[in-house]
Short mmCIF file of C-alpha atoms in Angstrom, two decimals:
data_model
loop_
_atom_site.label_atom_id
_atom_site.label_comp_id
_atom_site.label_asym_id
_atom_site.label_seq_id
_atom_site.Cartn_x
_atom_site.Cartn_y
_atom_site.Cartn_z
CA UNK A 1 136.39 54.47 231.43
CA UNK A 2 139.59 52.76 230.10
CA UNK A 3 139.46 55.10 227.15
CA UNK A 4 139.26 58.45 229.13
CA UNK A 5 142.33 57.82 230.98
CA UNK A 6 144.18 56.63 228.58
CA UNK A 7 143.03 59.59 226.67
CA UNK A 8 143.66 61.99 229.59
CA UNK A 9 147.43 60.42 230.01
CA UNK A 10 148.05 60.75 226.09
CA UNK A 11 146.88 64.50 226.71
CA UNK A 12 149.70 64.52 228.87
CA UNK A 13 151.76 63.81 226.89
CA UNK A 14 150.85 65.94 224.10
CA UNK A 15 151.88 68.58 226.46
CA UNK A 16 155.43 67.21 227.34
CA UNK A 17 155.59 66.94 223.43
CA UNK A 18 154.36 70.55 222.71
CA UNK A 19 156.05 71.96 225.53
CA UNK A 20 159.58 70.18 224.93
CA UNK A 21 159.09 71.91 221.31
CA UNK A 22 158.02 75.11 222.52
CA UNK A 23 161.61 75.45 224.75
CA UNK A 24 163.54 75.18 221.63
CA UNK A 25 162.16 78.64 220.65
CA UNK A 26 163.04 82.26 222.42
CA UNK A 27 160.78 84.63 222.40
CA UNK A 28 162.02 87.09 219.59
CA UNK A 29 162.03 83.73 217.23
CA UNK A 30 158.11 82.59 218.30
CA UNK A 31 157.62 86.27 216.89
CA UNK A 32 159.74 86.36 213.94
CA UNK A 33 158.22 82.57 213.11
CA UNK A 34 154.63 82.42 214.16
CA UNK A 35 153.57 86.42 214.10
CA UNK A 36 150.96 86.88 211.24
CA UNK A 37 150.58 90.12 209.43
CA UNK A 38 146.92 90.18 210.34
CA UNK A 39 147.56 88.95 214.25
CA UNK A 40 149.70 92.64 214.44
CA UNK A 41 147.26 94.83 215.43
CA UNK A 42 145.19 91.86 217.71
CA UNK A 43 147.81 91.75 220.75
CA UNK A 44 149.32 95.52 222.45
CA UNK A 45 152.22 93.96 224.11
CA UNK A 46 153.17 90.92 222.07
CA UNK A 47 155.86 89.92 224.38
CA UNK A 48 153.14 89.92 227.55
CA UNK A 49 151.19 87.94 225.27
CA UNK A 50 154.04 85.28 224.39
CA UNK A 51 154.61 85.13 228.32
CA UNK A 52 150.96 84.74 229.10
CA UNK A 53 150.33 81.75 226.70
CA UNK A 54 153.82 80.01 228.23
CA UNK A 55 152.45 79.98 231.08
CA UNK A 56 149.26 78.85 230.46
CA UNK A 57 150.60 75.38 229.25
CA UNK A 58 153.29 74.94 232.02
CA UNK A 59 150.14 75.29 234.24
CA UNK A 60 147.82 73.48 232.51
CA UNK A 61 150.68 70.98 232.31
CA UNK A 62 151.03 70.78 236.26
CA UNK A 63 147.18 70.30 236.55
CA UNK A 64 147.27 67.38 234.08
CA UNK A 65 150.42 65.82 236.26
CA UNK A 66 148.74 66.35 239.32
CA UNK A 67 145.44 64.76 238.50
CA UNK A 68 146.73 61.78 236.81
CA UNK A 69 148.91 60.85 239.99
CA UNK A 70 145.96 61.27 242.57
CA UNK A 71 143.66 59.65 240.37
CA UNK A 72 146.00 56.30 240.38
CA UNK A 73 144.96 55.81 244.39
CA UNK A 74 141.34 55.73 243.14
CA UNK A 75 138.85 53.12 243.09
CA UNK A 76 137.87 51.42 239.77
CA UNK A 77 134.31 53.03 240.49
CA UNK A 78 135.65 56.71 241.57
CA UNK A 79 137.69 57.28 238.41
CA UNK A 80 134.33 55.65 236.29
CA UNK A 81 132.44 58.48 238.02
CA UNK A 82 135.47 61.09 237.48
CA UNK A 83 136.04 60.71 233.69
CA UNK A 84 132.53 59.99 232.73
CA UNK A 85 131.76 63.90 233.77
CA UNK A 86 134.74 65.30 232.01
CA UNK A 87 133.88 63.78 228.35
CA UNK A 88 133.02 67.06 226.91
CA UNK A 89 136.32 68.88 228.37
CA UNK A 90 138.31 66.03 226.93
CA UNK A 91 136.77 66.43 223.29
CA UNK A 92 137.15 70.39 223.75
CA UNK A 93 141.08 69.66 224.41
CA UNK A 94 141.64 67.07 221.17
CA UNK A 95 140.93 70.43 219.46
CA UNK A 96 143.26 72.82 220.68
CA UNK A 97 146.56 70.04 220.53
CA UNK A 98 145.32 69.73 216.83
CA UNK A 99 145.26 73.26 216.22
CA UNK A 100 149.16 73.46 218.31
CA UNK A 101 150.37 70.91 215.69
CA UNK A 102 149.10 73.09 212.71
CA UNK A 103 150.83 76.29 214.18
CA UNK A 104 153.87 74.01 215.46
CA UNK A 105 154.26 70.81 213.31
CA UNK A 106 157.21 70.14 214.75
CA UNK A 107 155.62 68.66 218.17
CA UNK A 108 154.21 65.90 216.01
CA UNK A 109 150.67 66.25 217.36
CA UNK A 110 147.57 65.45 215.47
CA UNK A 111 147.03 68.23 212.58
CA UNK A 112 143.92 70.27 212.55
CA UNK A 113 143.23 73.92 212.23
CA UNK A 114 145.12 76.55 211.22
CA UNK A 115 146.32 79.72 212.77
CA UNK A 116 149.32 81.81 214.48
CA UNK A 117 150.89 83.38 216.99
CA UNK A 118 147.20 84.63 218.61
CA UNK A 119 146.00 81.33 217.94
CA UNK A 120 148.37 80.01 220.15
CA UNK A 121 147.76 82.13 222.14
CA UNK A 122 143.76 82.02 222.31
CA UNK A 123 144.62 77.85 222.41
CA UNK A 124 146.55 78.29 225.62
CA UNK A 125 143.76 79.94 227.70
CA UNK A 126 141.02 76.93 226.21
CA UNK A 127 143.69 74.82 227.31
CA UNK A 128 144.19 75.86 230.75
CA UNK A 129 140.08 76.72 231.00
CA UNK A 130 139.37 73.24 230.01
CA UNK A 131 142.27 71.57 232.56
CA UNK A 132 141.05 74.00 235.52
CA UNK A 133 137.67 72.99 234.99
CA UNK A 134 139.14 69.17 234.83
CA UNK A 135 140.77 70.34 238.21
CA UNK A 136 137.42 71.67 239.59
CA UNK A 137 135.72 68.29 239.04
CA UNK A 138 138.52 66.68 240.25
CA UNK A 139 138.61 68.84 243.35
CA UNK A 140 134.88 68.18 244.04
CA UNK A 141 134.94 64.20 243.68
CA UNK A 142 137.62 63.95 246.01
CA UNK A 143 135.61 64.80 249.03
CA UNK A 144 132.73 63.50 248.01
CA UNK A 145 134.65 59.98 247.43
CA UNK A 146 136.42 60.20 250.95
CA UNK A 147 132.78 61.02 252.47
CA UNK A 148 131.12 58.24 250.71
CA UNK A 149 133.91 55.94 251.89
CA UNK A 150 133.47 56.64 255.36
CA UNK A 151 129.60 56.35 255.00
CA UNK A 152 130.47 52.51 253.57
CA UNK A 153 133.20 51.87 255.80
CA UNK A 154 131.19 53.50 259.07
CA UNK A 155 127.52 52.59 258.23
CA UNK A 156 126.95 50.60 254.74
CA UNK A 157 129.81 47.90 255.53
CA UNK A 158 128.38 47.01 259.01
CA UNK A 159 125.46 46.72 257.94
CA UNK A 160 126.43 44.08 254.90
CA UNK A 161 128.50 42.46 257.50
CA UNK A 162 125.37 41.49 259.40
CA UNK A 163 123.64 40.92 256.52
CA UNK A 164 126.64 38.46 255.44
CA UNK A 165 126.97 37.03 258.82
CA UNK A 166 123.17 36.22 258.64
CA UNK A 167 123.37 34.76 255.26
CA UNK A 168 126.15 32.33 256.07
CA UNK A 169 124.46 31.29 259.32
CA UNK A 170 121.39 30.43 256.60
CA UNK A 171 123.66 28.83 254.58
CA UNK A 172 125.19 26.44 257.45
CA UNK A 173 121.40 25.68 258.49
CA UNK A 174 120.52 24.30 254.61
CA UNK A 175 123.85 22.40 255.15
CA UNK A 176 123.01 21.14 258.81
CA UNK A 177 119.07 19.98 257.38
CA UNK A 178 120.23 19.08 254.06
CA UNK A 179 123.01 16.68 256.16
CA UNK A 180 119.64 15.46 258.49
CA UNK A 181 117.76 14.52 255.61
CA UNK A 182 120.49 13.16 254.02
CA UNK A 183 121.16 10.86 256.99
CA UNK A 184 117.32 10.45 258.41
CA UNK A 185 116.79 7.07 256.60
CA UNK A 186 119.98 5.42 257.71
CA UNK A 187 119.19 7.04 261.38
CA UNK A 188 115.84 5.15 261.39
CA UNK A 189 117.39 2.18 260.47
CA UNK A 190 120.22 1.76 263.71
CA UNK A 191 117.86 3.16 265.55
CA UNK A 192 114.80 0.32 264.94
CA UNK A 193 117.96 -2.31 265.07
CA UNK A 194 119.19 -1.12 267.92
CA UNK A 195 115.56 -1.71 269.70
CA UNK A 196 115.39 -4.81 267.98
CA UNK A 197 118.69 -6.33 269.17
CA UNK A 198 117.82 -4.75 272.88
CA UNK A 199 114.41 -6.76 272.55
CA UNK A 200 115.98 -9.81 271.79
CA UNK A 201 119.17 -9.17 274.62
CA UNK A 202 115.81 -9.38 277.29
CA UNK A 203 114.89 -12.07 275.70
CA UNK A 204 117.69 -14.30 275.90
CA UNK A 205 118.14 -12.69 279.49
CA UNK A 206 114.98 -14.29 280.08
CA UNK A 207 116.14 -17.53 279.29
CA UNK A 208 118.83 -17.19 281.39
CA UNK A 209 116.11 -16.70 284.50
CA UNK A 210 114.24 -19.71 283.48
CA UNK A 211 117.67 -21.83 283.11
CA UNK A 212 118.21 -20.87 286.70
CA UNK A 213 114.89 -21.65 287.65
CA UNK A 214 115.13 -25.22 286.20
CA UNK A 215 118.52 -26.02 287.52
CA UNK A 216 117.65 -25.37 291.19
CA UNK A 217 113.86 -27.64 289.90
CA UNK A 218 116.26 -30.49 289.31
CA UNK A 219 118.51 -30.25 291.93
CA UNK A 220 115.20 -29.57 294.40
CA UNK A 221 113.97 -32.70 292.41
CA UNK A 222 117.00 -34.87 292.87
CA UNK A 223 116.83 -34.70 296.94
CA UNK A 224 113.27 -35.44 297.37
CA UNK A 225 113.47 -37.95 293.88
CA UNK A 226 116.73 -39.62 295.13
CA UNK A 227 115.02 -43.60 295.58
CA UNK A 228 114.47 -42.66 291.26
CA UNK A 229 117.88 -42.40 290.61
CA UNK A 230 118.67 -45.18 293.69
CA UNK A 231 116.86 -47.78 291.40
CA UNK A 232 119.09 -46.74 288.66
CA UNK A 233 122.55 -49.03 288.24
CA UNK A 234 125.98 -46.05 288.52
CA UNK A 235 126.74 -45.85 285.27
CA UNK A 236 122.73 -44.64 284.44
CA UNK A 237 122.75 -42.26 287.11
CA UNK A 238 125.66 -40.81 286.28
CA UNK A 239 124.69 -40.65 282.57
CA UNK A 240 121.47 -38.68 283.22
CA UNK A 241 122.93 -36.05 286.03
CA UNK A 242 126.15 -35.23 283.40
CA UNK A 243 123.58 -35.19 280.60
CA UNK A 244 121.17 -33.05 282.29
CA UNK A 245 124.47 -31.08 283.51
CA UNK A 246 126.06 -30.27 280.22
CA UNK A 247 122.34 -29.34 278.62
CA UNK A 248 122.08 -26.61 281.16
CA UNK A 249 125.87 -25.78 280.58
CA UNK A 250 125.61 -25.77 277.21
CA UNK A 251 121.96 -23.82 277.31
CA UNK A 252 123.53 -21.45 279.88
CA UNK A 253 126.70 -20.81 277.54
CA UNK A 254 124.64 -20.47 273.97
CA UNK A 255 122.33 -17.87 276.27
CA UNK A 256 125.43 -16.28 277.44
CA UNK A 257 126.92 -15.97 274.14
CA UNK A 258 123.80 -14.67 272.54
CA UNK A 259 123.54 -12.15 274.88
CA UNK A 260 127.01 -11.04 274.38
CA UNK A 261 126.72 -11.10 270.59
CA UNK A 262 123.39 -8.88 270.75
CA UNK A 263 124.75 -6.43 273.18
CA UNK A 264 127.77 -5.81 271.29
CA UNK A 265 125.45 -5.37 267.99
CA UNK A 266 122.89 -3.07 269.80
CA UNK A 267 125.78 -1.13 271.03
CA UNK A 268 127.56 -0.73 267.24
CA UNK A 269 124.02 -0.38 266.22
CA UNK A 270 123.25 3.02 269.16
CA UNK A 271 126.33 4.27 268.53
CA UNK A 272 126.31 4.50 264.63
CA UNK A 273 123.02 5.74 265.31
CA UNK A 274 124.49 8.70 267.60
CA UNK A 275 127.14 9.44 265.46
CA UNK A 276 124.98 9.95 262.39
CA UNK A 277 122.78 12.44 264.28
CA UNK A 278 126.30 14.24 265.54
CA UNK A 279 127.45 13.79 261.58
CA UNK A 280 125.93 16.86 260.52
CA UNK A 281 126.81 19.39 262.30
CA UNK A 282 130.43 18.11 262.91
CA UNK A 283 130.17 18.04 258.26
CA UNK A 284 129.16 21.94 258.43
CA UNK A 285 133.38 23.32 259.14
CA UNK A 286 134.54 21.10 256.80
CA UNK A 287 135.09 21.92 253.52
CA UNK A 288 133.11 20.07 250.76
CA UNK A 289 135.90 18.23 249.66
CA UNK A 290 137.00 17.07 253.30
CA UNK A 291 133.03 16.03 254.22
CA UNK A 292 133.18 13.66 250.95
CA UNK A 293 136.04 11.94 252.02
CA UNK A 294 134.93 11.54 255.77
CA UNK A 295 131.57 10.31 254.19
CA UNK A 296 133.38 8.18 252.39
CA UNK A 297 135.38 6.24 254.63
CA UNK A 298 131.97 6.05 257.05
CA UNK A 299 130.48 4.28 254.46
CA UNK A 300 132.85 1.81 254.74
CA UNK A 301 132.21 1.54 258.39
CA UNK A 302 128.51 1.68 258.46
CA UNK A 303 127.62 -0.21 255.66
CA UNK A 304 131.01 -2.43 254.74
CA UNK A 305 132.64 -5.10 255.76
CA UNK A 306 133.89 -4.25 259.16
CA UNK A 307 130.61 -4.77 260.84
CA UNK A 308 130.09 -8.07 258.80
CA UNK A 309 133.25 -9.40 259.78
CA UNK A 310 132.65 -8.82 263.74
CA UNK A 311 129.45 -10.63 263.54
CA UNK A 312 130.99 -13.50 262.09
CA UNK A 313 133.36 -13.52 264.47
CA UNK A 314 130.71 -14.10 267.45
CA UNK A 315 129.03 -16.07 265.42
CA UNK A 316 132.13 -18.15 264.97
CA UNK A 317 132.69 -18.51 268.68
CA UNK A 318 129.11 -19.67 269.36
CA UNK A 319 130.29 -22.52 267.37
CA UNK A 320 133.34 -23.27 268.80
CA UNK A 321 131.19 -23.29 271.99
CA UNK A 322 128.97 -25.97 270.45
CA UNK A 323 131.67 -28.13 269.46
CA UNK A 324 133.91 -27.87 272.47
CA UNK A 325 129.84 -28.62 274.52
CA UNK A 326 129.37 -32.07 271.77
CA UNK A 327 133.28 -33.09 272.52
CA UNK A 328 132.44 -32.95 276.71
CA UNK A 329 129.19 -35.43 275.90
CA UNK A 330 131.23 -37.47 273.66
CA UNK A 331 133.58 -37.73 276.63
CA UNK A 332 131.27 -38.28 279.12
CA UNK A 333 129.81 -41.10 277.01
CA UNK A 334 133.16 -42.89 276.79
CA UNK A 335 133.71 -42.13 280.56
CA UNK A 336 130.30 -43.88 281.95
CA UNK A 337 131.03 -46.91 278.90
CA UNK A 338 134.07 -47.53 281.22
CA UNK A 339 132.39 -47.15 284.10
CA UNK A 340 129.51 -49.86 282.77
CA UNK A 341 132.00 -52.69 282.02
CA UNK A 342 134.00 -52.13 285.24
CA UNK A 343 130.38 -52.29 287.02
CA UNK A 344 129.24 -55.35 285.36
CA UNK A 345 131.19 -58.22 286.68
CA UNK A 346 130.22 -56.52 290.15
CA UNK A 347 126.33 -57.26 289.35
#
């Protein structure tokens, strides 16, 4: 397609050439130089003749201008169409500038042929044949482009809108499953530990019940029980009700704490959980690029350090708790020691 209209636009200029050339000569001197003895008795009115072929290459000039700046606003596929059904006039019009370079050599066009005046003339009227039929096709293929434009633009282009509208909507549906799959594993996992840390919240709940239960036993116990701890000396009473009063304090607080702890970790774990089955979808209006980095820095949240670090924190209180629980009985101790030697002199 290239070739044609560069070889249609070279035409073109073959014509500027010839008829820059052509100018340069009056009528009485195309005679005097180009009028063969055997061409006399061909043309009645030689200067009608001279006139005639003039003007068939200043129109078949204008044609050639005319087509080549309409055809510029075409599509790529239009002028394909266009110049693939004018090969044969193009080849038909190489022949007549070759035969206008024999007769004029002067307009420096390609050499071929051989002739005079009435070949000049007779080459004029192929020429402006060949560029009207050009013209005709050209004339023909303009319509038909502009109708088959509209028909795309008004019917065909709706239509592959749709058809691209669906195919996108398929495409963000492999991307939403492929995300699911992706993510179902992981999903499973939060979701079992989230049960499992709710289980074992109820359990330690549970404890807490049955804590309650035994404190108000013993304090039940200690008003109908009271000659027991009668018979006991101070400093042995006192020992086992602070005893028996930081075990439950120190039951109730590791309870409390463990219940805290698994809350908090069933909580991370259900809302991990939720966000991974949100993660999908939210992934689908990103743009590849921007879901690898947000998968990215999730993985550091979901599977790094962070959640590590917060359970060693609990677990770090729960310890502190011990200790601070060990350092009241210690005290205690040293309390009812002083309490034994300042009851012992009394006895």
């Amino acid at each position: 397609m290239r070739d044609e209209i560069s070889l249609l636009k070279k035409y073109h200029d073959y014509l500027e050439q010839f008829i820059s050339q052509l100018e340069k000569y009056s009528d009485d001197i195309i005679i005097e130089k180009f009028l063969q003895e055997k061409e006399k008795n061909k043309v009645s009115d030689i200067y009608q003749a001279i006139r005639l072929m003039r003007g068939n290459i200043y129109q078949s000039r204008n044609i050639s201008a005319a087509i080549l700046q309409l055809i510029d606003n075409w599509k790529q596929e239009q002028k394909i169409f266009f110049t693939s059904s004018i090969q044969s006039e193009l080849q038909s019009l190489e022949t007549v500038f070759r035969g206008f370079s024999h007769v004029i050599p002067q307009a420096n066009l390609p050499v071929f042929g051989e002739g005079g005046l009435y070949f000049l003339l007779e080459g004029s009227e192929v020429l402006l044949v060949k560029y009207k039929i050009i013209h005709g096709y050209f004339l023909v293929c303009e319509p038909l482009f502009n109708r088959l434009d509209e028909k795309i633009q008004n019917e065909i282009n709706p239509i592959l809108k749709q058809k691209n509208q669906e195919v996108d909507q398929l495409i963000k549906d492999l991307q939403l499953y492929k995300g699911e799959a992706s993510s179902r594993k992981t999903k499973e996992i939060y979701k079992k530990k989230y049960v499992d840390y709710k289980k074992t919240v109820d359990i330690y709940e549970l404890y807490i019940m049955l804590l309650v239960c035994l404190s108000v036993t013993l304090v039940l116990g200690q008003l109908f029980a009271h000659s027991f701890f009668d018979s006991l000396n101070v400093s042995n009473a006192v020992m086992i009700k602070l005893t028996i009063i930081a075990l439950i304090a120190t039951l109730f607080a590791y309870c409390f704490k463990q219940i805290s702890f698994y809350r908090k970790i069933s909580e991370q774990a259900h809302q991990t959980y939720l966000e991974l089955e949100a993660l999908p979808e939210f992934l689908t209006h990103l743009p590849v690029e921007k879901q690898n980095e947000i998968r990215a820095e999730l993985a550091k949240c979901y599977f790094g350090q962070n959640l590590f670090d917060s359970i060693k924190e609990d677990s770090a209180s729960i310890q502190e708790q011990a200790k601070a629980n060990t350092e009241v009985l210690k005290s205690t101790s040293a309390l009812l020691d002083v309490i034994k030697k300042q009851s012992f002199p009394q006895n």
